Amino acid sequence: IEKTIDMHVSRLEKLKDWLEAENREISVESITLWLGSLTDLTAKTKKQYIFSGQSFWKWAIKNDDGFKTQFKGIAPPFEKHEFEVNRLEKRTKLKRKAFTVADVKKIHLGCKGEKNRKVLIDLFLIGAHTGARIEEICQLRKDDVIDDEGVMSFDVYKSKTEAGIRYTPVHPVIKPIIERLMKDTTDGFLIKSPAGNKYGIRSDAYSKQFGRLKTALGYNEQFVFHSLRATMITQLLRADVAPITITALVGHETGTVTFDVYGEGPSPQQKLVAISKVDYGLGID
């Protein structure tokens, strides 16, 4: 995607500038010295720079005849680099957590208690009852609400993964919300966005808004909007929903050839019955 391309290019341009400033040719030694000069970056970020270099090198060797001729037989300079492990950082890094049912109620009340949070409330409720990623929700259009064999469903096709492309039934609890959003839309999107960034990402403002809200309510960095995805999956598991149905609802692969390659997945009615088991006991207006 465009954002990923820009990040790769930015990293490679920094390397190019360093090589020119130091009057050095590209080599394993040069890359080692360059990485050593990046004193303000973590080992994780340096690995991302190496990944960008590896990606470019493989592409250039395969697609650029001049590059292939110049560097034929030369060991790729971006391989076999070692990085110090920051053990303290590794120990203190917090794993993301799912919200509990009580947490969902608390955040819902927090949303309702703030001014100008109507869109965030809608977004939060859709996330809690679909398990969809925040950007997936913000990219949904009126035309993406479809009839899937008699079941009102979301056609989620703008997903970050191939497995994420799916039909997810509209939970009965949020059906009135979706009908209202479809009726009120002025630009075709269900969720109004104050502005899309240069990459067409529509969820930035709401992601930050949710971040401020959950922090004010006492939740640390382990909890983000994406935590709702884990919350719904947990709800489904505890309602004895079959794992293959859960993966179909949230857009994950099952990890088996039988189901991922040959199976057509659960029916719309099966998915609707499953998703209807998600219940937070919310008073939704």
Short mmCIF file of N, CA and C in Angstrom, two decimals, residues 32-205:
data_model
loop_
_atom_site.label_atom_id
_atom_site.label_comp_id
_atom_site.label_asym_id
_atom_site.label_seq_id
_atom_site.Cartn_x
_atom_site.Cartn_y
_atom_site.Cartn_z
N THR A 32 26.81 -1.89 8.32
CA THR A 32 27.11 -2.02 9.75
C THR A 32 27.44 -0.67 10.36
N LEU A 33 28.28 0.10 9.66
CA LEU A 33 28.65 1.44 10.16
C LEU A 33 27.44 2.37 10.18
N TRP A 34 26.62 2.27 9.15
CA TRP A 34 25.42 3.11 9.07
C TRP A 34 24.47 2.81 10.23
N LEU A 35 24.25 1.54 10.50
CA LEU A 35 23.37 1.16 11.61
C LEU A 35 23.94 1.68 12.93
N GLY A 36 25.27 1.64 13.05
CA GLY A 36 25.90 2.15 14.27
C GLY A 36 25.74 3.64 14.45
N SER A 37 25.54 4.35 13.32
CA SER A 37 25.38 5.81 13.39
C SER A 37 23.96 6.22 13.81
N LEU A 38 23.05 5.27 13.75
CA LEU A 38 21.66 5.56 14.09
C LEU A 38 21.44 5.38 15.59
N THR A 39 22.12 6.18 16.36
CA THR A 39 22.15 6.00 17.82
C THR A 39 20.82 6.31 18.50
N ASP A 40 19.96 7.05 17.83
CA ASP A 40 18.69 7.44 18.45
C ASP A 40 17.56 6.45 18.13
N LEU A 41 17.88 5.38 17.42
CA LEU A 41 16.87 4.40 17.05
C LEU A 41 17.00 3.11 17.85
N THR A 42 15.88 2.47 18.12
CA THR A 42 15.88 1.20 18.83
C THR A 42 16.28 0.07 17.88
N ALA A 43 16.61 -1.08 18.46
CA ALA A 43 16.97 -2.24 17.65
C ALA A 43 15.80 -2.64 16.74
N LYS A 44 14.59 -2.51 17.26
CA LYS A 44 13.40 -2.86 16.47
C LYS A 44 13.30 -1.99 15.23
N THR A 45 13.55 -0.68 15.38
CA THR A 45 13.46 0.23 14.25
C THR A 45 14.58 -0.04 13.25
N LYS A 46 15.77 -0.34 13.75
CA LYS A 46 16.89 -0.66 12.85
C LYS A 46 16.57 -1.91 12.03
N LYS A 47 15.91 -2.87 12.63
CA LYS A 47 15.52 -4.07 11.90
C LYS A 47 14.55 -3.73 10.78
N GLN A 48 13.70 -2.72 11.00
CA GLN A 48 12.78 -2.28 9.96
C GLN A 48 13.54 -1.65 8.79
N TYR A 49 14.63 -0.92 9.12
CA TYR A 49 15.47 -0.34 8.07
C TYR A 49 16.13 -1.44 7.26
N ILE A 50 16.59 -2.49 7.95
CA ILE A 50 17.21 -3.62 7.27
C ILE A 50 16.20 -4.32 6.36
N PHE A 51 14.97 -4.45 6.85
CA PHE A 51 13.92 -5.08 6.05
C PHE A 51 13.67 -4.29 4.77
N SER A 52 13.65 -2.97 4.88
CA SER A 52 13.45 -2.13 3.69
C SER A 52 14.59 -2.35 2.70
N GLY A 53 15.82 -2.42 3.22
CA GLY A 53 16.98 -2.65 2.36
C GLY A 53 16.93 -4.00 1.69
N GLN A 54 16.56 -5.03 2.44
CA GLN A 54 16.44 -6.37 1.87
C GLN A 54 15.39 -6.42 0.77
N SER A 55 14.27 -5.79 1.03
CA SER A 55 13.18 -5.79 0.06
C SER A 55 13.61 -5.11 -1.24
N PHE A 56 14.29 -3.97 -1.10
CA PHE A 56 14.77 -3.26 -2.28
C PHE A 56 15.81 -4.08 -3.03
N TRP A 57 16.76 -4.68 -2.32
CA TRP A 57 17.84 -5.43 -2.94
C TRP A 57 17.28 -6.60 -3.76
N LYS A 58 16.36 -7.35 -3.16
CA LYS A 58 15.76 -8.49 -3.86
C LYS A 58 15.01 -8.03 -5.11
N TRP A 59 14.29 -6.92 -4.97
CA TRP A 59 13.54 -6.41 -6.12
C TRP A 59 14.48 -5.96 -7.23
N ALA A 60 15.54 -5.22 -6.87
CA ALA A 60 16.46 -4.67 -7.87
C ALA A 60 17.24 -5.77 -8.59
N ILE A 61 17.69 -6.78 -7.85
CA ILE A 61 18.42 -7.89 -8.46
C ILE A 61 17.54 -8.63 -9.46
N LYS A 62 16.26 -8.70 -9.17
CA LYS A 62 15.33 -9.43 -10.04
C LYS A 62 14.85 -8.60 -11.23
N ASN A 63 14.71 -7.29 -11.04
CA ASN A 63 14.02 -6.48 -12.05
C ASN A 63 14.88 -5.45 -12.78
N ASP A 64 16.05 -5.11 -12.25
CA ASP A 64 16.87 -4.06 -12.85
C ASP A 64 18.15 -4.67 -13.42
N ASP A 65 18.28 -4.68 -14.75
CA ASP A 65 19.44 -5.31 -15.38
C ASP A 65 20.75 -4.65 -15.00
N GLY A 66 20.75 -3.31 -14.94
CA GLY A 66 21.97 -2.60 -14.57
C GLY A 66 22.42 -2.94 -13.16
N PHE A 67 21.48 -2.96 -12.24
CA PHE A 67 21.77 -3.29 -10.84
C PHE A 67 22.27 -4.73 -10.75
N LYS A 68 21.61 -5.62 -11.49
CA LYS A 68 21.97 -7.04 -11.47
C LYS A 68 23.41 -7.23 -11.96
N THR A 69 23.78 -6.51 -13.00
CA THR A 69 25.14 -6.62 -13.55
C THR A 69 26.17 -6.06 -12.57
N GLN A 70 25.87 -4.91 -11.98
CA GLN A 70 26.82 -4.26 -11.09
C GLN A 70 27.09 -5.06 -9.83
N PHE A 71 26.05 -5.70 -9.29
CA PHE A 71 26.20 -6.37 -7.99
C PHE A 71 26.11 -7.90 -8.09
N LYS A 72 26.26 -8.42 -9.30
CA LYS A 72 26.22 -9.86 -9.49
C LYS A 72 27.34 -10.54 -8.68
N GLY A 73 26.99 -11.55 -7.90
CA GLY A 73 27.98 -12.29 -7.14
C GLY A 73 28.35 -11.67 -5.82
N ILE A 74 27.84 -10.47 -5.54
CA ILE A 74 28.14 -9.79 -4.27
C ILE A 74 27.11 -10.21 -3.22
N ALA A 75 27.57 -10.54 -2.03
CA ALA A 75 26.67 -10.95 -0.96
C ALA A 75 25.73 -9.80 -0.60
N PRO A 76 24.45 -10.05 -0.46
CA PRO A 76 23.51 -8.99 -0.08
C PRO A 76 23.99 -8.29 1.20
N PRO A 77 24.15 -6.97 1.17
CA PRO A 77 24.72 -6.25 2.32
C PRO A 77 23.78 -6.10 3.51
N PHE A 78 22.53 -6.49 3.34
CA PHE A 78 21.56 -6.30 4.42
C PHE A 78 21.34 -7.56 5.25
N GLU A 79 22.15 -8.58 5.01
CA GLU A 79 21.98 -9.83 5.74
C GLU A 79 23.04 -9.98 6.82
N LYS A 80 22.73 -10.83 7.80
CA LYS A 80 23.64 -11.24 8.87
C LYS A 80 24.10 -10.09 9.77
N HIS A 81 23.21 -9.15 10.02
CA HIS A 81 23.50 -8.08 10.98
C HIS A 81 22.91 -8.44 12.34
N GLU A 82 23.65 -8.18 13.39
CA GLU A 82 23.20 -8.51 14.73
C GLU A 82 22.79 -7.25 15.48
N PHE A 83 21.83 -7.42 16.36
CA PHE A 83 21.30 -6.29 17.13
C PHE A 83 21.29 -6.65 18.61
N GLU A 84 21.64 -5.68 19.42
CA GLU A 84 21.59 -5.90 20.86
C GLU A 84 20.14 -5.99 21.31
N VAL A 85 19.88 -6.93 22.20
CA VAL A 85 18.53 -7.11 22.72
C VAL A 85 18.38 -6.30 24.00
N ASN A 86 17.43 -5.39 23.98
CA ASN A 86 17.15 -4.60 25.18
C ASN A 86 16.24 -5.43 26.08
N ARG A 87 16.85 -6.17 26.99
CA ARG A 87 16.09 -7.10 27.82
C ARG A 87 15.08 -6.39 28.72
N LEU A 88 15.45 -5.19 29.20
CA LEU A 88 14.53 -4.44 30.05
C LEU A 88 13.31 -4.04 29.26
N GLU A 89 13.53 -3.58 28.00
CA GLU A 89 12.42 -3.17 27.15
C GLU A 89 11.54 -4.38 26.82
N LYS A 90 12.19 -5.53 26.61
CA LYS A 90 11.45 -6.74 26.28
C LYS A 90 10.59 -7.19 27.44
N ARG A 91 11.11 -7.06 28.68
CA ARG A 91 10.37 -7.48 29.86
C ARG A 91 9.21 -6.56 30.17
N THR A 92 9.41 -5.26 29.92
CA THR A 92 8.41 -4.28 30.33
C THR A 92 7.37 -4.01 29.25
N LYS A 93 7.58 -4.56 28.04
CA LYS A 93 6.60 -4.34 26.98
C LYS A 93 5.29 -5.01 27.35
N LEU A 94 4.22 -4.25 27.30
CA LEU A 94 2.93 -4.75 27.74
C LEU A 94 2.14 -5.36 26.58
N LYS A 95 1.58 -6.51 26.83
CA LYS A 95 0.77 -7.19 25.84
C LYS A 95 -0.64 -6.59 25.85
N ARG A 96 -1.22 -6.45 24.67
CA ARG A 96 -2.57 -5.91 24.59
C ARG A 96 -3.57 -6.86 25.24
N LYS A 97 -4.58 -6.28 25.84
CA LYS A 97 -5.60 -7.05 26.53
C LYS A 97 -6.98 -6.80 25.94
N ALA A 98 -7.85 -7.75 26.18
CA ALA A 98 -9.25 -7.59 25.76
C ALA A 98 -10.01 -6.83 26.84
N PHE A 99 -10.99 -6.04 26.43
CA PHE A 99 -11.89 -5.42 27.40
C PHE A 99 -12.84 -6.50 27.93
N THR A 100 -13.22 -6.39 29.19
CA THR A 100 -14.24 -7.27 29.74
C THR A 100 -15.61 -6.68 29.41
N VAL A 101 -16.65 -7.44 29.69
CA VAL A 101 -18.01 -6.93 29.49
C VAL A 101 -18.22 -5.68 30.34
N ALA A 102 -17.70 -5.70 31.56
CA ALA A 102 -17.82 -4.54 32.45
C ALA A 102 -17.08 -3.34 31.87
N ASP A 103 -15.93 -3.59 31.25
CA ASP A 103 -15.16 -2.51 30.62
C ASP A 103 -15.96 -1.88 29.48
N VAL A 104 -16.60 -2.73 28.67
CA VAL A 104 -17.38 -2.23 27.54
C VAL A 104 -18.51 -1.32 28.04
N LYS A 105 -19.16 -1.74 29.12
CA LYS A 105 -20.23 -0.92 29.70
C LYS A 105 -19.67 0.41 30.20
N LYS A 106 -18.53 0.35 30.85
CA LYS A 106 -17.91 1.56 31.41
C LYS A 106 -17.53 2.54 30.30
N ILE A 107 -16.93 2.04 29.23
CA ILE A 107 -16.50 2.91 28.14
C ILE A 107 -17.71 3.46 27.39
N HIS A 108 -18.74 2.64 27.24
CA HIS A 108 -19.97 3.11 26.58
C HIS A 108 -20.57 4.28 27.36
N LEU A 109 -20.62 4.15 28.68
CA LEU A 109 -21.13 5.24 29.51
C LEU A 109 -20.22 6.46 29.41
N GLY A 110 -18.89 6.19 29.33
CA GLY A 110 -17.94 7.29 29.19
C GLY A 110 -18.15 8.05 27.89
N CYS A 111 -18.43 7.32 26.82
CA CYS A 111 -18.70 7.95 25.53
C CYS A 111 -19.96 8.82 25.61
N LYS A 112 -21.00 8.28 26.24
CA LYS A 112 -22.27 8.99 26.33
C LYS A 112 -22.17 10.22 27.22
N GLY A 113 -21.20 10.21 28.14
CA GLY A 113 -21.05 11.32 29.08
C GLY A 113 -20.27 12.48 28.52
N GLU A 114 -19.70 12.32 27.32
CA GLU A 114 -18.90 13.37 26.70
C GLU A 114 -19.69 14.06 25.60
N LYS A 115 -19.43 15.36 25.40
CA LYS A 115 -20.07 16.10 24.33
C LYS A 115 -19.42 15.73 22.99
N ASN A 116 -20.20 15.82 21.93
CA ASN A 116 -19.70 15.61 20.57
C ASN A 116 -19.06 14.24 20.39
N ARG A 117 -19.67 13.23 20.98
CA ARG A 117 -19.12 11.87 20.86
C ARG A 117 -20.08 10.92 20.15
N LYS A 118 -21.08 11.46 19.46
CA LYS A 118 -22.09 10.61 18.83
C LYS A 118 -21.47 9.65 17.82
N VAL A 119 -20.57 10.15 17.00
CA VAL A 119 -19.95 9.29 15.99
C VAL A 119 -19.07 8.24 16.66
N LEU A 120 -18.34 8.65 17.71
CA LEU A 120 -17.48 7.70 18.42
C LEU A 120 -18.32 6.61 19.08
N ILE A 121 -19.49 6.97 19.61
CA ILE A 121 -20.38 5.96 20.20
C ILE A 121 -20.79 4.94 19.15
N ASP A 122 -21.21 5.42 17.98
CA ASP A 122 -21.60 4.51 16.90
C ASP A 122 -20.44 3.60 16.51
N LEU A 123 -19.29 4.19 16.37
CA LEU A 123 -18.09 3.44 15.98
C LEU A 123 -17.75 2.39 17.03
N PHE A 124 -17.81 2.77 18.29
CA PHE A 124 -17.52 1.86 19.40
C PHE A 124 -18.49 0.69 19.42
N LEU A 125 -19.77 0.97 19.26
CA LEU A 125 -20.78 -0.09 19.30
C LEU A 125 -20.66 -1.04 18.10
N ILE A 126 -20.34 -0.50 16.94
CA ILE A 126 -20.14 -1.36 15.77
C ILE A 126 -18.91 -2.26 16.00
N GLY A 127 -17.85 -1.67 16.54
CA GLY A 127 -16.65 -2.45 16.81
C GLY A 127 -16.89 -3.56 17.81
N ALA A 128 -17.66 -3.25 18.87
CA ALA A 128 -17.93 -4.24 19.92
C ALA A 128 -18.81 -5.37 19.43
N HIS A 129 -19.63 -5.12 18.41
CA HIS A 129 -20.57 -6.13 17.93
C HIS A 129 -20.20 -6.74 16.58
N THR A 130 -19.01 -6.40 16.07
CA THR A 130 -18.54 -7.01 14.82
C THR A 130 -17.13 -7.57 14.96
N GLY A 131 -16.34 -7.00 15.88
CA GLY A 131 -14.94 -7.39 15.98
C GLY A 131 -14.11 -6.82 14.85
N ALA A 132 -14.66 -5.87 14.09
CA ALA A 132 -13.95 -5.30 12.95
C ALA A 132 -12.91 -4.30 13.42
N ARG A 133 -11.87 -4.16 12.62
CA ARG A 133 -10.83 -3.16 12.88
C ARG A 133 -11.42 -1.77 12.66
N ILE A 134 -10.87 -0.78 13.34
CA ILE A 134 -11.44 0.57 13.28
C ILE A 134 -11.45 1.13 11.86
N GLU A 135 -10.38 0.88 11.10
CA GLU A 135 -10.34 1.40 9.74
C GLU A 135 -11.30 0.64 8.83
N GLU A 136 -11.49 -0.65 9.08
CA GLU A 136 -12.48 -1.41 8.31
C GLU A 136 -13.87 -0.79 8.47
N ILE A 137 -14.19 -0.40 9.69
CA ILE A 137 -15.51 0.19 9.95
C ILE A 137 -15.63 1.55 9.26
N CYS A 138 -14.57 2.36 9.37
CA CYS A 138 -14.61 3.70 8.79
C CYS A 138 -14.64 3.67 7.27
N GLN A 139 -14.25 2.57 6.66
CA GLN A 139 -14.26 2.45 5.20
C GLN A 139 -15.59 1.90 4.68
N LEU A 140 -16.47 1.47 5.58
CA LEU A 140 -17.75 0.90 5.14
C LEU A 140 -18.65 1.98 4.54
N ARG A 141 -19.22 1.66 3.40
CA ARG A 141 -20.16 2.54 2.74
C ARG A 141 -21.59 1.99 2.85
N LYS A 142 -22.52 2.82 2.53
CA LYS A 142 -23.93 2.40 2.54
C LYS A 142 -24.13 1.18 1.65
N ASP A 143 -23.45 1.16 0.50
CA ASP A 143 -23.58 0.06 -0.44
C ASP A 143 -22.92 -1.22 0.06
N ASP A 144 -22.12 -1.11 1.12
CA ASP A 144 -21.46 -2.29 1.67
C ASP A 144 -22.34 -3.03 2.68
N VAL A 145 -23.52 -2.50 2.93
CA VAL A 145 -24.49 -3.21 3.76
C VAL A 145 -25.38 -3.98 2.79
N ILE A 146 -25.24 -5.30 2.78
CA ILE A 146 -25.85 -6.12 1.73
C ILE A 146 -26.82 -7.16 2.31
N ASP A 147 -27.55 -7.78 1.43
CA ASP A 147 -28.41 -8.91 1.78
C ASP A 147 -27.64 -10.18 1.41
N ASP A 148 -27.20 -10.90 2.42
CA ASP A 148 -26.45 -12.14 2.20
C ASP A 148 -27.36 -13.32 2.51
N GLU A 149 -28.05 -13.81 1.49
CA GLU A 149 -28.99 -14.92 1.64
C GLU A 149 -30.03 -14.64 2.73
N GLY A 150 -30.56 -13.41 2.68
CA GLY A 150 -31.60 -13.03 3.63
C GLY A 150 -31.10 -12.46 4.94
N VAL A 151 -29.78 -12.33 5.08
CA VAL A 151 -29.20 -11.80 6.31
C VAL A 151 -28.53 -10.46 6.02
N MET A 152 -28.93 -9.42 6.73
CA MET A 152 -28.32 -8.11 6.59
C MET A 152 -26.87 -8.21 7.07
N SER A 153 -25.93 -7.90 6.18
CA SER A 153 -24.52 -8.13 6.50
C SER A 153 -23.63 -6.99 5.99
N PHE A 154 -22.43 -6.91 6.59
CA PHE A 154 -21.41 -5.98 6.11
C PHE A 154 -20.53 -6.72 5.10
N ASP A 155 -20.28 -6.08 3.97
CA ASP A 155 -19.32 -6.60 3.01
C ASP A 155 -17.98 -5.93 3.31
N VAL A 156 -17.16 -6.61 4.10
CA VAL A 156 -15.87 -6.05 4.52
C VAL A 156 -14.82 -6.47 3.50
N TYR A 157 -14.54 -5.60 2.55
CA TYR A 157 -13.57 -5.95 1.52
C TYR A 157 -12.31 -5.09 1.59
N LYS A 158 -12.36 -4.00 2.37
CA LYS A 158 -11.16 -3.18 2.56
C LYS A 158 -10.50 -3.59 3.86
N SER A 159 -9.88 -4.77 3.85
CA SER A 159 -9.23 -5.31 5.03
C SER A 159 -7.72 -5.36 4.81
N LYS A 160 -6.97 -5.45 5.90
CA LYS A 160 -5.51 -5.48 5.81
C LYS A 160 -4.99 -6.84 5.35
N THR A 161 -5.83 -7.87 5.36
CA THR A 161 -5.41 -9.21 4.94
C THR A 161 -6.43 -9.80 3.97
N GLU A 162 -5.99 -10.79 3.19
CA GLU A 162 -6.90 -11.47 2.27
C GLU A 162 -7.99 -12.21 3.03
N ALA A 163 -7.59 -12.83 4.15
CA ALA A 163 -8.57 -13.57 4.96
C ALA A 163 -9.60 -12.62 5.56
N GLY A 164 -9.21 -11.34 5.70
CA GLY A 164 -10.10 -10.36 6.31
C GLY A 164 -11.28 -9.96 5.44
N ILE A 165 -11.22 -10.29 4.14
CA ILE A 165 -12.34 -9.99 3.25
C ILE A 165 -13.46 -10.97 3.56
N ARG A 166 -14.60 -10.45 4.01
CA ARG A 166 -15.63 -11.33 4.55
C ARG A 166 -16.99 -10.65 4.58
N TYR A 167 -18.02 -11.46 4.80
CA TYR A 167 -19.36 -10.96 5.08
C TYR A 167 -19.61 -11.21 6.57
N THR A 168 -19.93 -10.13 7.29
CA THR A 168 -20.23 -10.25 8.71
C THR A 168 -21.66 -9.78 8.96
N PRO A 169 -22.51 -10.64 9.53
CA PRO A 169 -23.90 -10.24 9.78
C PRO A 169 -23.98 -9.03 10.71
N VAL A 170 -24.97 -8.19 10.48
CA VAL A 170 -25.22 -7.05 11.36
C VAL A 170 -25.89 -7.58 12.63
N HIS A 171 -25.26 -7.37 13.76
CA HIS A 171 -25.83 -7.82 15.03
C HIS A 171 -27.18 -7.13 15.24
N PRO A 172 -28.20 -7.86 15.68
CA PRO A 172 -29.53 -7.26 15.87
C PRO A 172 -29.52 -6.00 16.74
N VAL A 173 -28.61 -5.94 17.71
CA VAL A 173 -28.55 -4.78 18.62
C VAL A 173 -28.17 -3.50 17.89
N ILE A 174 -27.28 -3.62 16.89
CA ILE A 174 -26.82 -2.40 16.20
C ILE A 174 -27.56 -2.18 14.87
N LYS A 175 -28.52 -3.01 14.55
CA LYS A 175 -29.26 -2.85 13.30
C LYS A 175 -29.92 -1.47 13.19
N PRO A 176 -30.56 -0.96 14.25
CA PRO A 176 -31.14 0.39 14.15
C PRO A 176 -30.09 1.46 13.90
N ILE A 177 -28.90 1.28 14.46
CA ILE A 177 -27.81 2.24 14.25
C ILE A 177 -27.41 2.24 12.78
N ILE A 178 -27.23 1.06 12.22
CA ILE A 178 -26.81 0.95 10.82
C ILE A 178 -27.87 1.53 9.90
N GLU A 179 -29.12 1.28 10.18
CA GLU A 179 -30.20 1.82 9.35
C GLU A 179 -30.21 3.35 9.42
N ARG A 180 -29.97 3.89 10.61
CA ARG A 180 -29.90 5.36 10.75
C ARG A 180 -28.72 5.93 9.97
N LEU A 181 -27.56 5.28 10.08
CA LEU A 181 -26.36 5.76 9.39
C LEU A 181 -26.54 5.69 7.87
N MET A 182 -27.20 4.65 7.40
CA MET A 182 -27.47 4.53 5.97
C MET A 182 -28.40 5.64 5.49
N LYS A 183 -29.35 5.98 6.31
CA LYS A 183 -30.32 7.02 5.95
C LYS A 183 -29.69 8.41 5.97
N ASP A 184 -28.81 8.65 6.95
CA ASP A 184 -28.27 10.00 7.16
C ASP A 184 -27.00 10.31 6.38
N THR A 185 -26.36 9.31 5.78
CA THR A 185 -25.08 9.57 5.12
C THR A 185 -25.20 10.61 4.01
N THR A 186 -24.19 11.44 3.90
CA THR A 186 -24.17 12.46 2.86
C THR A 186 -23.06 12.20 1.84
N ASP A 187 -22.15 11.29 2.17
CA ASP A 187 -21.04 11.00 1.27
C ASP A 187 -20.91 9.52 0.92
N GLY A 188 -21.89 8.72 1.37
CA GLY A 188 -21.85 7.30 1.07
C GLY A 188 -21.25 6.45 2.17
N PHE A 189 -20.42 7.08 3.04
CA PHE A 189 -19.79 6.35 4.13
C PHE A 189 -20.73 6.29 5.34
N LEU A 190 -20.72 5.18 6.05
CA LEU A 190 -21.55 5.07 7.26
C LEU A 190 -21.01 5.98 8.36
N ILE A 191 -19.70 6.03 8.50
CA ILE A 191 -19.06 6.86 9.53
C ILE A 191 -18.50 8.12 8.90
N LYS A 192 -18.95 9.25 9.38
CA LYS A 192 -18.42 10.52 8.89
C LYS A 192 -16.99 10.69 9.40
N SER A 193 -16.11 11.12 8.53
CA SER A 193 -14.72 11.34 8.92
C SER A 193 -14.39 12.82 8.75
N PRO A 194 -13.81 13.45 9.78
CA PRO A 194 -13.48 14.88 9.67
C PRO A 194 -12.48 15.16 8.58
N ALA A 195 -11.59 14.19 8.33
CA ALA A 195 -10.59 14.35 7.27
C ALA A 195 -9.84 13.05 7.09
N GLY A 196 -9.58 12.70 5.84
CA GLY A 196 -8.74 11.53 5.58
C GLY A 196 -7.31 12.01 5.46
N ASN A 197 -6.34 11.22 5.92
CA ASN A 197 -4.96 11.65 5.77
C ASN A 197 -4.48 11.38 4.35
N LYS A 198 -3.22 11.60 4.06
CA LYS A 198 -2.71 11.52 2.70
C LYS A 198 -2.81 10.11 2.11
N TYR A 199 -2.99 9.12 3.00
CA TYR A 199 -3.08 7.74 2.53
C TYR A 199 -4.53 7.26 2.46
N GLY A 200 -5.47 8.16 2.68
CA GLY A 200 -6.87 7.79 2.61
C GLY A 200 -7.38 7.09 3.86
N ILE A 201 -6.61 7.15 4.95
CA ILE A 201 -7.02 6.52 6.21
C ILE A 201 -8.04 7.43 6.89
N ARG A 202 -9.23 6.92 7.17
CA ARG A 202 -10.33 7.73 7.68
C ARG A 202 -10.51 7.64 9.19
N SER A 203 -9.78 6.74 9.84
CA SER A 203 -10.02 6.49 11.25
C SER A 203 -9.08 7.22 12.20
N ASP A 204 -8.12 7.97 11.68
CA ASP A 204 -7.10 8.60 12.52
C ASP A 204 -7.69 9.41 13.67
N ALA A 205 -8.60 10.31 13.34
CA ALA A 205 -9.15 11.21 14.36
C ALA A 205 -9.88 10.43 15.44
#
